[in-house]
Structure formats: structure tokens, C-alpha cells
Amino acid sequence: IFPKPGRYWELTNTKYVQGMAGFLDALNAQFDKGKGRFRIAERFDVVPKPGIANPSGLEDLTVVPAPEGAMALFEFAGALPRAKFFTNWQVNTNDSETLKSLADDSFDPGATVIVSDAISGSPATNAMAGRAEIVSYTPRRIEVKVNAPAAGVLLLNDRFDKDWRATTDGQPVQTLRCNFIMRGVQMPAGEHTVVFEFRPSLK
């Protein structure tokens, strides 16, 4: 369903990839449909570690920055951020249809989030952009500050699991499954603090 890695990188907030420096044009042409959102962040070469004349394995190699290096770290400006607030969303409880939509070239994951749970309200397609800032991130607790110009959905680009519980301003809210596999919450307009906590259910 996902023929192009570029869409994977968009949806999973993969901001950096590495490869041969000469692949830059191919990345933009083949994986980003000519939008030009890949750039070289750093060029480097792979060389033997100091004191090793004849390397016999990967552990004997290291990298060194080199302006004309054969390898490169590419930055992808099209990757979704780890946390993003959307005033435009679609509800689709059919997983197969959701996957098709996410893979479609006409779908813009930077403008719309797909929610797999029924939620109330209507999208505000013309609302100003909101802001989401992660202020604390640990393996079991994530805190996000949100400035929402209208009601919408906060997308956290981490994998959904039913044992992740969410609160908005200290009040429990439903943790939504967004973009097929990620987490999110619905919230009203205004400034809010959203906390995700991993609290496994007792069997």
C-alpha cells in the first residue's frame, strides 16, 4: 500500500536518513515527487579508526565530517513533528480505507489527521494553525503544551496502545488512534496541557 518511503518518513516523523551523497536528486524526484524537501545536512566519509590499518569489520570503522564526502546525512523537511495540533481531521473507522488514504499522493498528512474513533464536532478547515510543544518526554510520561485556535485533535507521533492514558488539564480524556497507528486526543480551543501516561491494565 505504501509504494514510496517518502510517505513513511512523513508519517513517522523520520527527519534524517543517510546514504550516498549523490542520491540527493533521486530522493527529491522519486520519494518526494519533486517537492525538494530533502537536503544534505552533513557530508562525511567512512574511514578506519585511528591505529587500524586493515579494518576487518564494522567495529573497526568510524565516520569523519568531509565537505566532499561520499556519504551524507539527509534532512527531510517534510516529516511530521513528534507532536502536531490539527483543526482539520477525518474520521474513518475502516482500517483498510484509512491505509489507502494515507498512501494516496493527494492526501496531505501535514494538513489533516485521520482518526479511527468516532469523535464529535466538525473540522475547522480555515482556522489558524495551532501549536504543540513537548515539554517533557520520558518512556512512561509525555507532557505537551497546546495552543489551539479552534477545537481539534492533537497528534502525538508515537505508537498507539490502549495502556497509554491521557488527560487534558488534569481531566481524563479518550486516547484516540490516529493515522492508523499513532496516538492523539481531541480538545477544545484554548491553551491546554496534555499528559500521556503509560499505565498497564491489571489482568
PDB file of C-alpha atoms in Angstrom:
ATOM      1  CA  ILE A   1       0.000   0.000   0.000  1.00  0.00           C
ATOM      2  CA  PHE A   2       2.927   2.365   0.665  1.00  0.00           C
ATOM      3  CA  PRO A   3       4.995   2.305  -2.562  1.00  0.00           C
ATOM      4  CA  LYS A   4       7.181   5.281  -1.611  1.00  0.00           C
ATOM      5  CA  PRO A   5       9.357   5.508   1.507  1.00  0.00           C
ATOM      6  CA  GLY A   6       8.819   9.274   1.481  1.00  0.00           C
ATOM      7  CA  ARG A   7       5.269   8.857   2.793  1.00  0.00           C
ATOM      8  CA  TYR A   8       6.530   6.561   5.558  1.00  0.00           C
ATOM      9  CA  TRP A   9       9.050   9.229   6.529  1.00  0.00           C
ATOM     10  CA  GLU A  10       6.354  11.917   6.559  1.00  0.00           C
ATOM     11  CA  LEU A  11       4.012   9.957   8.809  1.00  0.00           C
ATOM     12  CA  THR A  12       6.609   8.589  11.229  1.00  0.00           C
ATOM     13  CA  ASN A  13       8.463  11.900  11.709  1.00  0.00           C
ATOM     14  CA  THR A  14      11.648  10.433  10.235  1.00  0.00           C
ATOM     15  CA  LYS A  15      13.646  13.622   9.809  1.00  0.00           C
ATOM     16  CA  TYR A  16      17.059  12.172   8.953  1.00  0.00           C
ATOM     17  CA  VAL A  17      18.236   9.408   6.622  1.00  0.00           C
ATOM     18  CA  GLN A  18      21.701   8.612   5.366  1.00  0.00           C
ATOM     19  CA  GLY A  19      23.110   7.327   2.114  1.00  0.00           C
ATOM     20  CA  MET A  20      25.365   8.182  -0.785  1.00  0.00           C
ATOM     21  CA  ALA A  21      25.658  11.946  -1.220  1.00  0.00           C
ATOM     22  CA  GLY A  22      24.896  11.633  -4.921  1.00  0.00           C
ATOM     23  CA  PHE A  23      21.396  10.346  -4.152  1.00  0.00           C
ATOM     24  CA  LEU A  24      20.026  13.784  -3.211  1.00  0.00           C
ATOM     25  CA  ASP A  25      18.338  14.457  -6.545  1.00  0.00           C
ATOM     26  CA  ALA A  26      16.883  10.953  -6.643  1.00  0.00           C
ATOM     27  CA  LEU A  27      15.410  11.340  -3.151  1.00  0.00           C
ATOM     28  CA  ASN A  28      13.631  14.529  -4.131  1.00  0.00           C
ATOM     29  CA  ALA A  29      12.497  13.234  -7.526  1.00  0.00           C
ATOM     30  CA  GLN A  30      11.437   9.700  -6.614  1.00  0.00           C
ATOM     31  CA  PHE A  31      10.401   9.827  -2.963  1.00  0.00           C
ATOM     32  CA  ASP A  32       9.158  13.419  -2.611  1.00  0.00           C
ATOM     33  CA  LYS A  33       7.609  13.996  -6.055  1.00  0.00           C
ATOM     34  CA  GLY A  34       9.898  16.910  -6.812  1.00  0.00           C
ATOM     35  CA  LYS A  35       8.932  18.990  -3.766  1.00  0.00           C
ATOM     36  CA  GLY A  36      12.600  19.418  -2.873  1.00  0.00           C
ATOM     37  CA  ARG A  37      12.238  18.795   0.860  1.00  0.00           C
ATOM     38  CA  PHE A  38      15.402  16.707   1.156  1.00  0.00           C
ATOM     39  CA  ARG A  39      18.703  18.490   1.688  1.00  0.00           C
ATOM     40  CA  ILE A  40      22.191  17.468   2.728  1.00  0.00           C
ATOM     41  CA  ALA A  41      22.734  18.313   6.386  1.00  0.00           C
ATOM     42  CA  GLU A  42      26.271  16.908   6.586  1.00  0.00           C
ATOM     43  CA  ARG A  43      28.663  15.065   4.305  1.00  0.00           C
ATOM     44  CA  PHE A  44      31.085  12.509   5.675  1.00  0.00           C
ATOM     45  CA  ASP A  45      33.378   9.620   4.841  1.00  0.00           C
ATOM     46  CA  VAL A  46      33.654   6.193   6.444  1.00  0.00           C
ATOM     47  CA  VAL A  47      37.265   5.524   7.418  1.00  0.00           C
ATOM     48  CA  PRO A  48      39.264   3.118   9.604  1.00  0.00           C
ATOM     49  CA  LYS A  49      39.509   4.080  13.248  1.00  0.00           C
ATOM     50  CA  PRO A  50      42.820   5.627  14.330  1.00  0.00           C
ATOM     51  CA  GLY A  51      45.521   2.987  14.651  1.00  0.00           C
ATOM     52  CA  ILE A  52      43.748   0.424  12.463  1.00  0.00           C
ATOM     53  CA  ALA A  53      45.430  -0.071   9.106  1.00  0.00           C
ATOM     54  CA  ASN A  54      43.437  -3.036   7.844  1.00  0.00           C
ATOM     55  CA  PRO A  55      39.859  -2.985   9.169  1.00  0.00           C
ATOM     56  CA  SER A  56      38.189  -6.393   9.317  1.00  0.00           C
ATOM     57  CA  GLY A  57      34.689  -5.397  10.413  1.00  0.00           C
ATOM     58  CA  LEU A  58      32.286  -2.541  11.023  1.00  0.00           C
ATOM     59  CA  GLU A  59      33.601  -2.124  14.552  1.00  0.00           C
ATOM     60  CA  ASP A  60      36.916  -1.033  13.030  1.00  0.00           C
ATOM     61  CA  LEU A  61      35.333   1.875  11.139  1.00  0.00           C
ATOM     62  CA  THR A  62      34.226   5.384  12.063  1.00  0.00           C
ATOM     63  CA  VAL A  63      32.907   8.460  10.283  1.00  0.00           C
ATOM     64  CA  VAL A  64      34.582  11.816   9.811  1.00  0.00           C
ATOM     65  CA  PRO A  65      32.979  15.030   8.502  1.00  0.00           C
ATOM     66  CA  ALA A  66      34.169  15.830   4.976  1.00  0.00           C
ATOM     67  CA  PRO A  67      32.865  18.674   2.777  1.00  0.00           C
ATOM     68  CA  GLU A  68      33.201  16.477  -0.307  1.00  0.00           C
ATOM     69  CA  GLY A  69      32.478  13.183   1.444  1.00  0.00           C
ATOM     70  CA  ALA A  70      30.930  10.294  -0.448  1.00  0.00           C
ATOM     71  CA  MET A  71      28.249   9.771   2.217  1.00  0.00           C
ATOM     72  CA  ALA A  72      25.654  12.198   3.529  1.00  0.00           C
ATOM     73  CA  LEU A  73      23.157  12.748   6.302  1.00  0.00           C
ATOM     74  CA  PHE A  74      19.978  13.951   4.582  1.00  0.00           C
ATOM     75  CA  GLU A  75      17.441  16.122   6.375  1.00  0.00           C
ATOM     76  CA  PHE A  76      13.804  15.706   5.337  1.00  0.00           C
ATOM     77  CA  ALA A  77      11.783  18.864   5.972  1.00  0.00           C
ATOM     78  CA  GLY A  78       8.524  17.086   5.137  1.00  0.00           C
ATOM     79  CA  ALA A  79       8.500  14.855   8.215  1.00  0.00           C
ATOM     80  CA  LEU A  80       5.664  15.467  10.650  1.00  0.00           C
ATOM     81  CA  PRO A  81       6.834  16.743  14.031  1.00  0.00           C
ATOM     82  CA  ARG A  82       6.557  14.468  17.052  1.00  0.00           C
ATOM     83  CA  ALA A  83       3.535  16.471  18.229  1.00  0.00           C
ATOM     84  CA  LYS A  84       1.196  18.487  15.998  1.00  0.00           C
ATOM     85  CA  PHE A  85      -2.211  20.091  16.536  1.00  0.00           C
ATOM     86  CA  PHE A  86      -4.811  19.806  13.760  1.00  0.00           C
ATOM     87  CA  THR A  87      -8.040  21.745  13.321  1.00  0.00           C
ATOM     88  CA  ASN A  88      -8.798  19.606  10.272  1.00  0.00           C
ATOM     89  CA  TRP A  89      -9.464  15.900  10.691  1.00  0.00           C
ATOM     90  CA  GLN A  90     -11.236  12.974   9.074  1.00  0.00           C
ATOM     91  CA  VAL A  91     -12.963  10.137  10.935  1.00  0.00           C
ATOM     92  CA  ASN A  92     -12.572   6.724   9.293  1.00  0.00           C
ATOM     93  CA  THR A  93     -13.202   3.579  11.319  1.00  0.00           C
ATOM     94  CA  ASN A  94     -12.338   1.304   8.365  1.00  0.00           C
ATOM     95  CA  ASP A  95      -8.648   0.421   8.693  1.00  0.00           C
ATOM     96  CA  SER A  96      -8.262  -0.649   5.063  1.00  0.00           C
ATOM     97  CA  GLU A  97      -9.675   2.651   3.830  1.00  0.00           C
ATOM     98  CA  THR A  98      -7.502   4.579   6.269  1.00  0.00           C
ATOM     99  CA  LEU A  99      -4.366   2.921   4.905  1.00  0.00           C
ATOM    100  CA  LYS A 100      -5.410   3.689   1.345  1.00  0.00           C
ATOM    101  CA  SER A 101      -5.991   7.342   2.233  1.00  0.00           C
ATOM    102  CA  LEU A 102      -2.646   7.674   3.999  1.00  0.00           C
ATOM    103  CA  ALA A 103      -0.847   6.220   0.982  1.00  0.00           C
ATOM    104  CA  ASP A 104      -2.663   8.388  -1.561  1.00  0.00           C
ATOM    105  CA  ASP A 105      -0.479  11.111  -3.079  1.00  0.00           C
ATOM    106  CA  SER A 106      -3.390  13.553  -2.856  1.00  0.00           C
ATOM    107  CA  PHE A 107      -3.595  13.219   0.933  1.00  0.00           C
ATOM    108  CA  ASP A 108      -1.628  15.851   2.853  1.00  0.00           C
ATOM    109  CA  PRO A 109      -0.612  14.468   6.286  1.00  0.00           C
ATOM    110  CA  GLY A 110       0.615  17.906   7.295  1.00  0.00           C
ATOM    111  CA  ALA A 111      -2.884  19.377   6.931  1.00  0.00           C
ATOM    112  CA  THR A 112      -5.233  16.574   8.007  1.00  0.00           C
ATOM    113  CA  VAL A 113      -5.140  13.778  10.578  1.00  0.00           C
ATOM    114  CA  ILE A 114      -7.246  10.618  10.223  1.00  0.00           C
ATOM    115  CA  VAL A 115      -8.950   9.472  13.420  1.00  0.00           C
ATOM    116  CA  SER A 116     -10.061   5.844  13.783  1.00  0.00           C
ATOM    117  CA  ASP A 117     -12.539   6.601  16.588  1.00  0.00           C
ATOM    118  CA  ALA A 118     -15.868   8.411  16.379  1.00  0.00           C
ATOM    119  CA  ILE A 119     -15.499  11.928  17.765  1.00  0.00           C
ATOM    120  CA  SER A 120     -17.862  14.874  17.972  1.00  0.00           C
ATOM    121  CA  GLY A 121     -17.684  18.246  16.305  1.00  0.00           C
ATOM    122  CA  SER A 122     -16.769  19.424  12.826  1.00  0.00           C
ATOM    123  CA  PRO A 123     -13.321  20.308  11.466  1.00  0.00           C
ATOM    124  CA  ALA A 124     -12.389  23.972  11.199  1.00  0.00           C
ATOM    125  CA  THR A 125     -10.622  23.857   7.857  1.00  0.00           C
ATOM    126  CA  ASN A 126      -9.941  27.614   7.730  1.00  0.00           C
ATOM    127  CA  ALA A 127      -8.726  28.056  11.308  1.00  0.00           C
ATOM    128  CA  MET A 128      -5.290  29.444  12.065  1.00  0.00           C
ATOM    129  CA  ALA A 129      -2.552  26.926  12.746  1.00  0.00           C
ATOM    130  CA  GLY A 130      -2.249  25.735  16.328  1.00  0.00           C
ATOM    131  CA  ARG A 131       0.915  24.996  18.229  1.00  0.00           C
ATOM    132  CA  ALA A 132       2.013  21.896  20.141  1.00  0.00           C
ATOM    133  CA  GLU A 133       5.208  21.784  22.180  1.00  0.00           C
ATOM    134  CA  ILE A 134       6.574  18.767  24.024  1.00  0.00           C
ATOM    135  CA  VAL A 135       7.824  19.999  27.398  1.00  0.00           C
ATOM    136  CA  SER A 136       8.629  16.623  28.940  1.00  0.00           C
ATOM    137  CA  TYR A 137       9.288  13.267  27.290  1.00  0.00           C
ATOM    138  CA  THR A 138      10.107  10.086  29.230  1.00  0.00           C
ATOM    139  CA  PRO A 139       9.380   6.421  28.437  1.00  0.00           C
ATOM    140  CA  ARG A 140       6.181   6.412  30.530  1.00  0.00           C
ATOM    141  CA  ARG A 141       5.069  10.044  30.637  1.00  0.00           C
ATOM    142  CA  ILE A 142       4.836  12.728  27.965  1.00  0.00           C
ATOM    143  CA  GLU A 143       3.630  16.269  28.565  1.00  0.00           C
ATOM    144  CA  VAL A 144       2.555  18.539  25.716  1.00  0.00           C
ATOM    145  CA  LYS A 145       1.528  22.206  25.820  1.00  0.00           C
ATOM    146  CA  VAL A 146      -1.073  23.072  23.194  1.00  0.00           C
ATOM    147  CA  ASN A 147      -2.300  26.426  21.930  1.00  0.00           C
ATOM    148  CA  ALA A 148      -5.450  25.634  19.967  1.00  0.00           C
ATOM    149  CA  PRO A 149      -7.127  28.402  17.920  1.00  0.00           C
ATOM    150  CA  ALA A 150     -10.169  26.130  17.488  1.00  0.00           C
ATOM    151  CA  ALA A 151     -11.283  22.719  18.634  1.00  0.00           C
ATOM    152  CA  GLY A 152      -9.208  19.977  17.089  1.00  0.00           C
ATOM    153  CA  VAL A 153      -7.013  16.937  17.509  1.00  0.00           C
ATOM    154  CA  LEU A 154      -3.536  16.722  18.993  1.00  0.00           C
ATOM    155  CA  LEU A 155      -1.480  14.081  17.184  1.00  0.00           C
ATOM    156  CA  LEU A 156       1.410  12.513  19.072  1.00  0.00           C
ATOM    157  CA  ASN A 157       3.546  10.570  16.635  1.00  0.00           C
ATOM    158  CA  ASP A 158       4.131   7.648  18.965  1.00  0.00           C
ATOM    159  CA  ARG A 159       2.558   4.229  18.589  1.00  0.00           C
ATOM    160  CA  PHE A 160      -0.947   3.752  19.941  1.00  0.00           C
ATOM    161  CA  ASP A 161      -1.518   1.334  22.790  1.00  0.00           C
ATOM    162  CA  LYS A 162      -4.628   1.024  24.934  1.00  0.00           C
ATOM    163  CA  ASP A 163      -2.484   1.266  28.074  1.00  0.00           C
ATOM    164  CA  TRP A 164      -1.482   4.833  27.253  1.00  0.00           C
ATOM    165  CA  ARG A 165      -3.919   7.045  29.199  1.00  0.00           C
ATOM    166  CA  ALA A 166      -4.377  10.750  28.539  1.00  0.00           C
ATOM    167  CA  THR A 167      -5.507  13.791  30.473  1.00  0.00           C
ATOM    168  CA  THR A 168      -6.189  17.356  29.352  1.00  0.00           C
ATOM    169  CA  ASP A 169      -5.663  19.924  32.095  1.00  0.00           C
ATOM    170  CA  GLY A 170      -5.766  17.075  34.604  1.00  0.00           C
ATOM    171  CA  GLN A 171      -9.075  15.616  33.384  1.00  0.00           C
ATOM    172  CA  PRO A 172      -9.162  12.120  31.791  1.00  0.00           C
ATOM    173  CA  VAL A 173      -9.840  12.105  28.046  1.00  0.00           C
ATOM    174  CA  GLN A 174     -10.051   9.375  25.436  1.00  0.00           C
ATOM    175  CA  THR A 175      -6.793   8.357  23.806  1.00  0.00           C
ATOM    176  CA  LEU A 176      -7.538   8.244  20.087  1.00  0.00           C
ATOM    177  CA  ARG A 177      -5.931   6.071  17.438  1.00  0.00           C
ATOM    178  CA  CYS A 178      -4.761   8.450  14.728  1.00  0.00           C
ATOM    179  CA  ASN A 179      -3.203   7.885  11.295  1.00  0.00           C
ATOM    180  CA  PHE A 180      -3.825   4.144  11.758  1.00  0.00           C
ATOM    181  CA  ILE A 181      -1.122   3.525  14.361  1.00  0.00           C
ATOM    182  CA  MET A 182      -0.375   6.738  16.280  1.00  0.00           C
ATOM    183  CA  ARG A 183      -1.888   8.417  19.374  1.00  0.00           C
ATOM    184  CA  GLY A 184      -3.945  11.534  19.802  1.00  0.00           C
ATOM    185  CA  VAL A 185      -6.601  13.354  21.815  1.00  0.00           C
ATOM    186  CA  GLN A 186      -9.449  15.675  20.927  1.00  0.00           C
ATOM    187  CA  MET A 187      -9.559  19.028  22.699  1.00  0.00           C
ATOM    188  CA  PRO A 188     -11.392  22.347  22.741  1.00  0.00           C
ATOM    189  CA  ALA A 189      -9.943  25.683  21.721  1.00  0.00           C
ATOM    190  CA  GLY A 190      -7.570  27.429  24.111  1.00  0.00           C
ATOM    191  CA  GLU A 191      -4.314  26.741  25.893  1.00  0.00           C
ATOM    192  CA  HIS A 192      -4.084  23.279  27.411  1.00  0.00           C
ATOM    193  CA  THR A 193      -1.685  20.806  28.974  1.00  0.00           C
ATOM    194  CA  VAL A 194      -1.985  17.236  27.711  1.00  0.00           C
ATOM    195  CA  VAL A 195      -0.312  14.390  29.549  1.00  0.00           C
ATOM    196  CA  PHE A 196       0.083  10.857  28.215  1.00  0.00           C
ATOM    197  CA  GLU A 197       0.968   8.226  30.830  1.00  0.00           C
ATOM    198  CA  PHE A 198       1.624   4.524  30.335  1.00  0.00           C
ATOM    199  CA  ARG A 199      -0.485   2.695  32.899  1.00  0.00           C
ATOM    200  CA  PRO A 200      -0.884  -1.017  32.076  1.00  0.00           C
ATOM    201  CA  SER A 201      -4.243  -2.518  32.888  1.00  0.00           C
ATOM    202  CA  LEU A 202      -4.366  -5.072  35.693  1.00  0.00           C
ATOM    203  CA  LYS A 203      -5.148  -8.518  34.320  1.00  0.00           C
TER     204      LYS A 203
END
